[in-house]
């Protein structure tokens, strides 16, 4: 059996540590490197002869890391949020030129992806919606990538009831694609999202909760395997499920 050579960037973080265990437990994958801030990504890609780089670093460096991975013609699996739409478009263009498969996943949880799918289906029947996303205090970006992706999938045509309300200074609030997003960062939380869709005399609530980072690992492993057969950079786990 030819094993897929996987390099994990950001392996010392909580998500990275879980990913190391997940990759090492799969018989068709081999971990060829577990990097932290002291390592130079380009040098380690060359040393390890990695085929896939799983990036779980931070929003400050993820774009540069993704460019480095693609420049070395290695399949990127990006689980770090914080990439801007224009940055994603540029990375997709670079992969297209190289015919290189990869994925940017706002959320690796299978349940979260299904939640977004259900929300997309429901949004066709409602004019108003808001998103509440709740995460641990160490999560720096707000709104979360999952919340942004959810708002994009909903594609609401009409303004929400809150469009005329000004965002309070210092409040963790944003509006994306006509959907108001509320970001909560509190100890004891991991990754949770609730979408409220409102109609005449009714409210539909769709919620997903991740209680452990182990919930993301099936999606991580699926992504590592799938990118080997892709020739483009896809955005969203739903595109390979």
GROMACS .gro file of C-alpha atoms in nm:
model
  241
    1UNK     CA    1   0.000   0.000   0.000
    2UNK     CA    2   0.130   0.343  -0.098
    3UNK     CA    3   0.071   0.575   0.193
    4UNK     CA    4  -0.011   0.946   0.165
    5UNK     CA    5   0.270   1.155   0.315
    6UNK     CA    6   0.114   1.416   0.546
    7UNK     CA    7   0.282   1.719   0.703
    8UNK     CA    8   0.091   1.899   0.981
    9UNK     CA    9   0.164   2.269   1.025
   10UNK     CA   10   0.050   2.397   1.364
   11UNK     CA   11   0.084   2.057   1.528
   12UNK     CA   12   0.145   2.193   1.878
   13UNK     CA   13  -0.197   2.358   1.904
   14UNK     CA   14  -0.501   2.178   2.044
   15UNK     CA   15  -0.644   2.109   1.699
   16UNK     CA   16  -0.300   2.013   1.570
   17UNK     CA   17  -0.243   1.763   1.850
   18UNK     CA   18  -0.574   1.597   1.773
   19UNK     CA   19  -0.485   1.586   1.403
   20UNK     CA   20  -0.151   1.420   1.476
   21UNK     CA   21  -0.329   1.139   1.661
   22UNK     CA   22  -0.588   1.104   1.384
   23UNK     CA   23  -0.333   1.082   1.102
   24UNK     CA   24  -0.115   0.834   1.293
   25UNK     CA   25  -0.418   0.608   1.347
   26UNK     CA   26  -0.490   0.567   0.973
   27UNK     CA   27  -0.314   0.283   0.791
   28UNK     CA   28  -0.311   0.463   0.454
   29UNK     CA   29  -0.152   0.784   0.592
   30UNK     CA   30   0.196   0.851   0.724
   31UNK     CA   31   0.290   1.155   0.932
   32UNK     CA   32   0.616   1.295   0.792
   33UNK     CA   33   0.634   1.606   1.006
   34UNK     CA   34   0.465   1.791   1.292
   35UNK     CA   35   0.559   2.159   1.277
   36UNK     CA   36   0.539   2.447   1.520
   37UNK     CA   37   0.642   2.814   1.500
   38UNK     CA   38   1.012   2.730   1.515
   39UNK     CA   39   1.001   2.540   1.186
   40UNK     CA   40   1.033   2.688   0.837
   41UNK     CA   41   0.747   2.549   0.630
   42UNK     CA   42   0.926   2.560   0.293
   43UNK     CA   43   1.232   2.376   0.429
   44UNK     CA   44   1.018   2.111   0.598
   45UNK     CA   45   0.814   2.048   0.283
   46UNK     CA   46   1.134   1.978   0.092
   47UNK     CA   47   1.284   1.765   0.371
   48UNK     CA   48   0.975   1.551   0.427
   49UNK     CA   49   0.870   1.516   0.062
   50UNK     CA   50   0.514   1.570   0.183
   51UNK     CA   51   0.224   1.517  -0.055
   52UNK     CA   52  -0.032   1.694   0.164
   53UNK     CA   53   0.013   1.980   0.411
   54UNK     CA   54  -0.258   2.026   0.672
   55UNK     CA   55  -0.244   2.386   0.796
   56UNK     CA   56  -0.386   2.452   1.143
   57UNK     CA   57  -0.195   2.768   1.232
   58UNK     CA   58  -0.340   3.119   1.271
   59UNK     CA   59  -0.522   3.376   1.061
   60UNK     CA   60  -0.213   3.600   1.060
   61UNK     CA   61  -0.002   3.351   0.861
   62UNK     CA   62  -0.248   3.120   0.686
   63UNK     CA   63  -0.242   3.305   0.350
   64UNK     CA   64   0.138   3.303   0.333
   65UNK     CA   65   0.143   2.936   0.437
   66UNK     CA   66  -0.110   2.843   0.169
   67UNK     CA   67   0.097   3.020  -0.096
   68UNK     CA   68   0.409   2.834   0.017
   69UNK     CA   69   0.233   2.499   0.003
   70UNK     CA   70   0.099   2.563  -0.347
   71UNK     CA   71   0.433   2.698  -0.475
   72UNK     CA   72   0.591   2.365  -0.378
   73UNK     CA   73   0.318   2.177  -0.569
   74UNK     CA   74   0.187   2.009  -0.254
   75UNK     CA   75  -0.184   1.957  -0.185
   76UNK     CA   76  -0.311   2.214   0.071
   77UNK     CA   77  -0.570   2.121   0.332
   78UNK     CA   78  -0.646   2.449   0.507
   79UNK     CA   79  -0.835   2.437   0.835
   80UNK     CA   80  -0.729   2.781   0.953
   81UNK     CA   81  -0.999   3.046   0.923
   82UNK     CA   82  -0.945   3.414   0.847
   83UNK     CA   83  -0.881   3.405   0.471
   84UNK     CA   84  -1.045   3.693   0.284
   85UNK     CA   85  -1.260   3.619  -0.026
   86UNK     CA   86  -1.005   3.783  -0.255
   87UNK     CA   87  -0.727   3.573  -0.101
   88UNK     CA   88  -0.927   3.254  -0.154
   89UNK     CA   89  -0.983   3.352  -0.518
   90UNK     CA   90  -0.609   3.408  -0.572
   91UNK     CA   91  -0.520   3.075  -0.413
   92UNK     CA   92  -0.779   2.898  -0.629
   93UNK     CA   93  -0.629   3.062  -0.938
   94UNK     CA   94  -0.281   2.944  -0.841
   95UNK     CA   95  -0.405   2.587  -0.790
   96UNK     CA   96  -0.591   2.595  -1.120
   97UNK     CA   97  -0.274   2.696  -1.304
   98UNK     CA   98  -0.087   2.404  -1.145
   99UNK     CA   99  -0.385   2.165  -1.173
  100UNK     CA  100  -0.335   2.106  -0.803
  101UNK     CA  101  -0.607   1.975  -0.575
  102UNK     CA  102  -0.672   2.118  -0.231
  103UNK     CA  103  -0.940   2.232   0.011
  104UNK     CA  104  -1.014   2.527   0.237
  105UNK     CA  105  -1.257   2.406   0.503
  106UNK     CA  106  -1.427   2.664   0.729
  107UNK     CA  107  -1.538   2.366   0.935
  108UNK     CA  108  -1.421   2.003   0.924
  109UNK     CA  109  -1.719   1.872   1.121
  110UNK     CA  110  -1.951   1.652   0.914
  111UNK     CA  111  -2.241   1.760   1.138
  112UNK     CA  112  -2.163   2.129   1.087
  113UNK     CA  113  -2.158   2.084   0.710
  114UNK     CA  114  -2.495   1.909   0.725
  115UNK     CA  115  -2.626   2.194   0.943
  116UNK     CA  116  -2.522   2.444   0.675
  117UNK     CA  117  -2.690   2.231   0.410
  118UNK     CA  118  -3.017   2.225   0.608
  119UNK     CA  119  -2.996   2.602   0.661
  120UNK     CA  120  -2.946   2.660   0.289
  121UNK     CA  121  -3.255   2.452   0.215
  122UNK     CA  122  -3.464   2.631   0.480
  123UNK     CA  123  -3.352   2.981   0.376
  124UNK     CA  124  -3.549   2.950   0.053
  125UNK     CA  125  -3.867   2.975   0.260
  126UNK     CA  126  -3.774   3.259   0.497
  127UNK     CA  127  -3.693   3.626   0.442
  128UNK     CA  128  -3.525   3.695   0.777
  129UNK     CA  129  -3.244   3.517   0.960
  130UNK     CA  130  -2.969   3.572   1.214
  131UNK     CA  131  -2.669   3.361   1.315
  132UNK     CA  132  -2.528   3.316   1.664
  133UNK     CA  133  -2.185   3.153   1.669
  134UNK     CA  134  -2.021   3.061   1.999
  135UNK     CA  135  -1.656   2.966   2.047
  136UNK     CA  136  -1.378   2.946   2.304
  137UNK     CA  137  -1.199   3.272   2.396
  138UNK     CA  138  -0.878   3.171   2.214
  139UNK     CA  139  -1.050   3.193   1.875
  140UNK     CA  140  -0.925   3.524   1.738
  141UNK     CA  141  -1.136   3.573   1.426
  142UNK     CA  142  -1.496   3.691   1.455
  143UNK     CA  143  -1.727   3.616   1.289
  144UNK     CA  144  -1.614   3.259   1.243
  145UNK     CA  145  -1.547   3.114   0.900
  146UNK     CA  146  -1.840   2.878   0.948
  147UNK     CA  147  -2.078   3.168   1.016
  148UNK     CA  148  -1.956   3.355   0.707
  149UNK     CA  149  -1.991   3.044   0.493
  150UNK     CA  150  -2.343   2.983   0.630
  151UNK     CA  151  -2.452   3.337   0.543
  152UNK     CA  152  -2.318   3.293   0.190
  153UNK     CA  153  -2.503   2.965   0.143
  154UNK     CA  154  -2.832   3.117   0.263
  155UNK     CA  155  -2.827   3.381  -0.011
  156UNK     CA  156  -3.113   3.585   0.136
  157UNK     CA  157  -3.267   3.817  -0.122
  158UNK     CA  158  -3.441   4.056   0.119
  159UNK     CA  159  -3.284   4.270   0.393
  160UNK     CA  160  -3.314   4.147   0.749
  161UNK     CA  161  -3.519   4.330   1.010
  162UNK     CA  162  -3.198   4.451   1.170
  163UNK     CA  163  -3.046   4.616   0.864
  164UNK     CA  164  -3.130   4.962   0.996
  165UNK     CA  165  -2.972   4.903   1.336
  166UNK     CA  166  -2.621   5.044   1.379
  167UNK     CA  167  -2.355   4.813   1.518
  168UNK     CA  168  -2.259   4.921   1.870
  169UNK     CA  169  -1.895   5.016   1.922
  170UNK     CA  170  -1.705   4.720   2.065
  171UNK     CA  171  -1.987   4.473   2.001
  172UNK     CA  172  -1.903   4.142   1.837
  173UNK     CA  173  -2.151   4.182   1.557
  174UNK     CA  174  -2.132   4.186   1.181
  175UNK     CA  175  -2.357   4.164   0.880
  176UNK     CA  176  -2.273   3.944   0.584
  177UNK     CA  177  -2.495   3.883   0.282
  178UNK     CA  178  -2.795   4.044   0.458
  179UNK     CA  179  -2.753   3.816   0.761
  180UNK     CA  180  -2.667   3.957   1.103
  181UNK     CA  181  -2.402   3.748   1.282
  182UNK     CA  182  -2.344   3.754   1.659
  183UNK     CA  183  -2.010   3.620   1.788
  184UNK     CA  184  -1.975   3.489   2.143
  185UNK     CA  185  -1.636   3.404   2.300
  186UNK     CA  186  -1.662   3.244   2.645
  187UNK     CA  187  -1.469   2.987   2.855
  188UNK     CA  188  -1.623   2.641   2.849
  189UNK     CA  189  -1.733   2.666   2.486
  190UNK     CA  190  -1.569   2.490   2.193
  191UNK     CA  191  -1.754   2.539   1.863
  192UNK     CA  192  -2.128   2.598   1.837
  193UNK     CA  193  -2.361   2.766   1.589
  194UNK     CA  194  -2.730   2.846   1.594
  195UNK     CA  195  -2.925   2.982   1.298
  196UNK     CA  196  -3.265   3.142   1.355
  197UNK     CA  197  -3.495   3.179   1.055
  198UNK     CA  198  -3.809   3.385   1.103
  199UNK     CA  199  -4.141   3.390   0.919
  200UNK     CA  200  -4.493   3.501   0.995
  201UNK     CA  201  -4.583   3.367   1.341
  202UNK     CA  202  -4.303   3.107   1.343
  203UNK     CA  203  -3.935   3.058   1.414
  204UNK     CA  204  -3.711   2.777   1.289
  205UNK     CA  205  -3.389   2.713   1.483
  206UNK     CA  206  -3.111   2.492   1.345
  207UNK     CA  207  -2.816   2.427   1.575
  208UNK     CA  208  -2.492   2.231   1.576
  209UNK     CA  209  -2.252   2.171   1.868
  210UNK     CA  210  -1.899   2.034   1.873
  211UNK     CA  211  -1.802   1.924   2.224
  212UNK     CA  212  -1.457   1.790   2.136
  213UNK     CA  213  -1.199   1.861   1.865
  214UNK     CA  214  -1.223   1.491   1.784
  215UNK     CA  215  -1.548   1.580   1.606
  216UNK     CA  216  -1.344   1.749   1.332
  217UNK     CA  217  -1.114   1.456   1.261
  218UNK     CA  218  -1.335   1.252   1.024
  219UNK     CA  219  -1.355   1.559   0.800
  220UNK     CA  220  -0.980   1.615   0.824
  221UNK     CA  221  -0.901   1.258   0.720
  222UNK     CA  222  -1.161   1.270   0.441
  223UNK     CA  223  -1.005   1.592   0.309
  224UNK     CA  224  -0.651   1.452   0.310
  225UNK     CA  225  -0.762   1.154   0.104
  226UNK     CA  226  -0.987   1.344  -0.136
  227UNK     CA  227  -0.743   1.622  -0.234
  228UNK     CA  228  -0.513   1.365  -0.390
  229UNK     CA  229  -0.769   1.316  -0.667
  230UNK     CA  230  -0.864   1.681  -0.717
  231UNK     CA  231  -0.724   1.926  -0.974
  232UNK     CA  232  -0.856   2.244  -0.811
  233UNK     CA  233  -0.881   2.417  -0.474
  234UNK     CA  234  -1.234   2.382  -0.335
  235UNK     CA  235  -1.391   2.593  -0.062
  236UNK     CA  236  -1.605   2.398   0.180
  237UNK     CA  237  -1.613   2.038   0.296
  238UNK     CA  238  -1.954   1.991   0.134
  239UNK     CA  239  -1.784   1.988  -0.208
  240UNK     CA  240  -1.607   1.659  -0.138
  241UNK     CA  241  -1.866   1.477   0.077
   0.00000   0.00000   0.00000
